[in-house]
Amino acid sequence: MLRFADLLEASTERMAELESVAMGQPVSVAKKAIAGGLSVWRYYAGWAGKIRGDSFMPTEADGSYKLVQYEPLGVCAGICAWNGSHGLAAWKLAPALAAGNTYVLKPSEKSPLALLEYGRLFAEAGFPPGVVNIVPGAGPTGSAIASHMDIAKVAFTGSAAVGRAVMEAAAASNLKTVTLELGGKSPALVFADADLANAVQHTSAGFLRNSGQVCFASSRVLVHESVADEYVRGVKAAFEAARLQMAHSLRPETVYGPVADRKQFERIMGFLDHAKAEGTQVLAGGGRLGDQGTFVEPTVFLNPDLGSRVYREEIFGPVLSINTFRDEDEAVRLANDTSYGLGSSVYTSDLGRALRVADKMDAGTVGINGVFITSAQTPFGGFKQSGTGKESGEEGLRAYLRAKTIHINMHPLSSAKQ
Ligand code: NAD
């Protein structure tokens, strides 16, 4: 695994370009994603020789011992979304391999190139044939994996609708274990005592990375009414600045690029047109940038209706909404009023408030005074309809192991007779 990580690191430039060509992610952004993936590979490589069981002293009345050993599950599989192949592949493959499983990985049909190239690196790193199998394909391939009788676990990253289908297929076939990493409509809460420049930076530049196509991106800002005007001015300026910086993804300096493909572009345009037709106030952007490619203007809607599609549904693009709140209780209530529960963030200079609100967030991740940053050591995953199970960290490893408890009878009848 360490050799694979070294080979991947040495191929960073090419791997970033392959991802960029496939789904428009700027090369500079893809390089950061590869660096994040490398830390995951190296973290789990360290685990490979450290997976241990437990033994229990004879506490039972009959004096028996108990051993608990952790075993690999067997053949596991991963089905990926298209928006961050390097990170998603690392979260799936690395813990599974460290735990001793073999793997079938299905890249998204929108971004298969870099992961297909991984296959060559696995061979070069010395993985025996058949340990890692990269199987490209679209929905039917994913569906075949989810219902396969010989696959012990499937880790799925994608939309809630397809996640549901994967769980159903698993239930209808061999009851395989399922991990679901799904979508979100994550809130950012900006309190009156927040460092507003910092909040603006993270909810604009931080939000717009990968054109807002990040599952836990805080796409729904809730700001205290007393600082709303100043905050809104800052976000407007930041989104307009980002618009001017949008450029071709293969240019090394590009940070903001197009959205993934025509289908994704048209989906986002549908949300923009619907919101504008409903009369929602547009603070910035609101349309297509230029007449070539799939560039969407970084867009902000002000005070959308709390029942509107733009406020409630995952857009998965560079589209932010801003609403106000009066007090902490209302902020928490609005934040949690969603079927999703993946990300959230809190901006305040009061640490007591930050931790109190973090405690109340019905979401798997909370960023305090900044966008949430994933790390190899900590679990990642959503609550509610954002998913089930965890990837990353020790929990991500445990998800690829099964516990077996062994009972040792210390007083077999034969020895009692002697
Ligand atoms: P999607 O659900 O359309 O597709 C995801 C994957 O499922 C693809 O590989 C696709 O080929 C496959 N698939 C399609 N139909 C299938 C079926 N019936 N059975 C099995 N597999 C099937 O999602 P997408 O458009 O690729 O990705 C965007 C979504 O992914 C967003 O909702 C985003 O929030 C989510 N996402 C979540 C995380 C996370 O960690 N929680 C990370 C990245 C993306």
XYZ file of N, CA, C and O and ligand atoms in Angstrom, residues 79-83 88 91 106-110 137-143 146 156-160 162-163 165-166 181-184 214-215 314 316 342 380 386 391, ligand 1:
208
model
N -18.915 1.636 -5.050
C -19.526 2.314 -6.200
C -19.348 3.811 -5.956
O -19.758 4.322 -4.909
N -18.708 4.491 -6.912
C -18.305 5.881 -6.658
C -19.177 6.910 -7.372
O -19.662 6.666 -8.473
N -19.306 8.087 -6.740
C -19.822 9.275 -7.419
C -18.688 9.841 -8.267
O -17.548 9.380 -8.185
N -18.986 10.865 -9.051
C -17.980 11.374 -9.999
C -17.204 12.557 -9.476
O -16.233 12.991 -10.092
N -17.594 13.114 -8.328
C -17.092 14.454 -7.996
C -15.759 14.500 -7.268
O -15.265 15.572 -6.970
N -12.639 9.424 -2.879
C -13.628 8.359 -2.689
C -12.983 6.986 -2.806
O -13.275 6.066 -2.026
N -10.931 6.202 0.409
C -11.770 5.877 1.568
C -12.325 4.459 1.489
O -12.664 3.858 2.497
N -16.133 0.270 -8.705
C -16.763 0.827 -9.913
C -16.673 2.350 -9.876
O -17.337 3.004 -9.077
N -15.835 2.927 -10.760
C -15.811 4.394 -10.843
C -17.135 4.888 -11.408
O -17.885 4.108 -12.003
N -17.402 6.167 -11.252
C -18.562 6.744 -11.932
C -18.300 6.741 -13.436
O -17.163 6.949 -13.881
N -19.350 6.562 -14.202
C -19.203 6.610 -15.668
C -18.768 7.999 -16.136
O -18.282 8.161 -17.248
N -18.926 9.016 -15.248
C -18.521 10.368 -15.641
C -17.040 10.633 -15.397
O -16.482 11.577 -15.951
N -18.309 1.240 -15.672
C -19.679 0.967 -16.125
C -20.621 1.996 -15.530
O -20.206 2.821 -14.704
N -21.875 1.943 -15.914
C -22.869 2.898 -15.415
C -23.828 2.191 -14.457
O -23.443 1.223 -13.782
N -25.073 2.658 -14.420
C -26.054 2.133 -13.470
C -26.183 0.613 -13.456
O -26.141 -0.005 -12.380
N -26.337 -0.037 -14.625
C -26.524 -1.497 -14.618
C -25.339 -2.242 -13.978
O -25.525 -3.269 -13.316
N -24.124 -1.710 -14.165
C -22.952 -2.348 -13.543
C -23.042 -2.202 -12.022
O -22.806 -3.162 -11.263
N -23.412 -0.998 -11.564
C -23.580 -0.771 -10.123
C -24.653 -1.684 -9.554
O -24.505 -2.280 -8.479
N -25.721 -1.795 -10.307
C -26.837 -2.618 -9.862
C -26.423 -4.096 -9.759
O -26.795 -4.800 -8.805
N -24.462 -4.446 -6.598
C -25.296 -4.365 -5.385
C -26.087 -5.646 -5.145
O -26.389 -5.991 -4.005
N -21.278 2.544 -0.993
C -21.826 3.354 -2.089
C -21.680 4.839 -1.781
O -22.002 5.281 -0.678
N -21.219 5.613 -2.738
C -21.230 7.077 -2.627
C -21.990 7.635 -3.814
O -21.618 7.376 -4.967
N -23.038 8.383 -3.539
C -23.832 8.955 -4.626
C -25.105 9.578 -4.073
O -25.161 9.985 -2.907
N -26.116 9.622 -4.908
C -27.364 10.292 -4.523
C -28.203 9.415 -3.604
O -28.067 8.184 -3.587
N -29.100 10.073 -2.862
C -29.966 9.342 -1.936
C -30.873 8.375 -2.701
O -31.125 7.249 -2.243
N -30.339 6.704 -5.555
C -29.640 5.479 -5.959
C -29.193 4.699 -4.720
O -29.213 3.463 -4.707
N -28.837 5.416 -3.661
C -28.465 4.740 -2.409
C -29.576 3.823 -1.917
O -29.338 2.699 -1.446
N -31.799 2.385 -3.801
C -31.859 1.221 -4.712
C -30.769 0.214 -4.349
O -30.991 -1.008 -4.395
N -29.603 0.711 -3.961
C -28.495 -0.174 -3.588
C -28.867 -0.964 -2.330
O -28.648 -2.177 -2.241
N -22.920 6.750 1.525
C -22.459 8.141 1.665
C -23.239 8.949 0.637
O -22.943 8.879 -0.563
N -24.242 9.705 1.096
C -25.188 10.316 0.151
C -25.071 11.846 0.136
O -24.053 12.388 0.533
N -26.109 12.490 -0.293
C -26.059 13.938 -0.516
C -26.319 14.764 0.724
O -26.417 14.237 1.842
N -26.442 16.066 0.525
C -26.676 16.958 1.658
C -27.249 18.292 1.235
O -27.310 18.615 0.039
N -19.545 19.451 -3.944
C -18.960 18.760 -2.791
C -20.136 18.329 -1.918
O -21.010 19.147 -1.612
N -20.157 17.052 -1.542
C -21.350 16.530 -0.864
C -21.687 17.275 0.417
O -22.849 17.484 0.732
N -30.836 19.395 -2.819
C -29.411 19.456 -3.128
C -29.238 19.855 -4.593
O -29.724 19.160 -5.488
N -26.048 20.762 -5.899
C -24.739 20.218 -6.280
C -24.100 21.076 -7.371
O -23.701 20.598 -8.423
N -25.573 15.792 6.578
C -24.173 15.460 6.274
C -23.220 16.479 6.895
O -22.433 16.150 7.773
N -16.086 9.805 8.796
C -16.862 10.722 7.963
C -18.128 10.009 7.508
O -18.072 8.853 7.084
N -28.655 11.358 4.647
C -27.319 11.553 4.055
C -26.494 10.285 4.142
O -25.346 10.273 3.682
N -17.083 6.116 6.713
C -15.814 5.826 6.056
C -14.764 6.660 6.774
O -15.083 7.567 7.531
P -25.546 8.888 -8.580
O -26.330 8.349 -7.439
O -26.258 9.300 -9.809
O -24.447 7.815 -9.045
C -23.500 7.286 -8.137
C -22.984 5.968 -8.655
O -24.051 5.019 -8.664
C -22.425 5.978 -10.071
O -21.244 5.216 -10.092
C -23.526 5.305 -10.883
O -23.045 4.641 -12.029
C -24.055 4.310 -9.889
N -25.427 3.827 -10.110
C -26.424 4.410 -10.830
N -27.551 3.665 -10.740
C -27.263 2.607 -9.954
C -28.013 1.497 -9.453
N -29.304 1.334 -9.768
N -27.410 0.626 -8.638
C -26.116 0.781 -8.279
N -25.350 1.803 -8.721
C -25.916 2.706 -9.540
O -24.701 10.103 -7.969
P -23.679 11.062 -8.722
O -24.433 12.013 -9.589
O -22.587 10.276 -9.329
O -23.017 11.845 -7.497
C -23.594 12.977 -6.911
C -24.174 12.629 -5.561
O -23.188 11.997 -4.755
C -24.604 13.848 -4.781
O -25.841 13.607 -4.167
C -23.503 14.006 -3.734
O -23.887 14.698 -2.577
C -23.177 12.580 -3.450
N -21.858 12.444 -2.831
C -21.789 12.054 -1.521
C -20.548 11.949 -0.889
C -20.440 11.540 0.553
O -19.355 11.159 0.972
N -21.503 11.588 1.332
C -19.380 12.212 -1.601
C -19.491 12.589 -2.939
C -20.732 12.705 -3.549
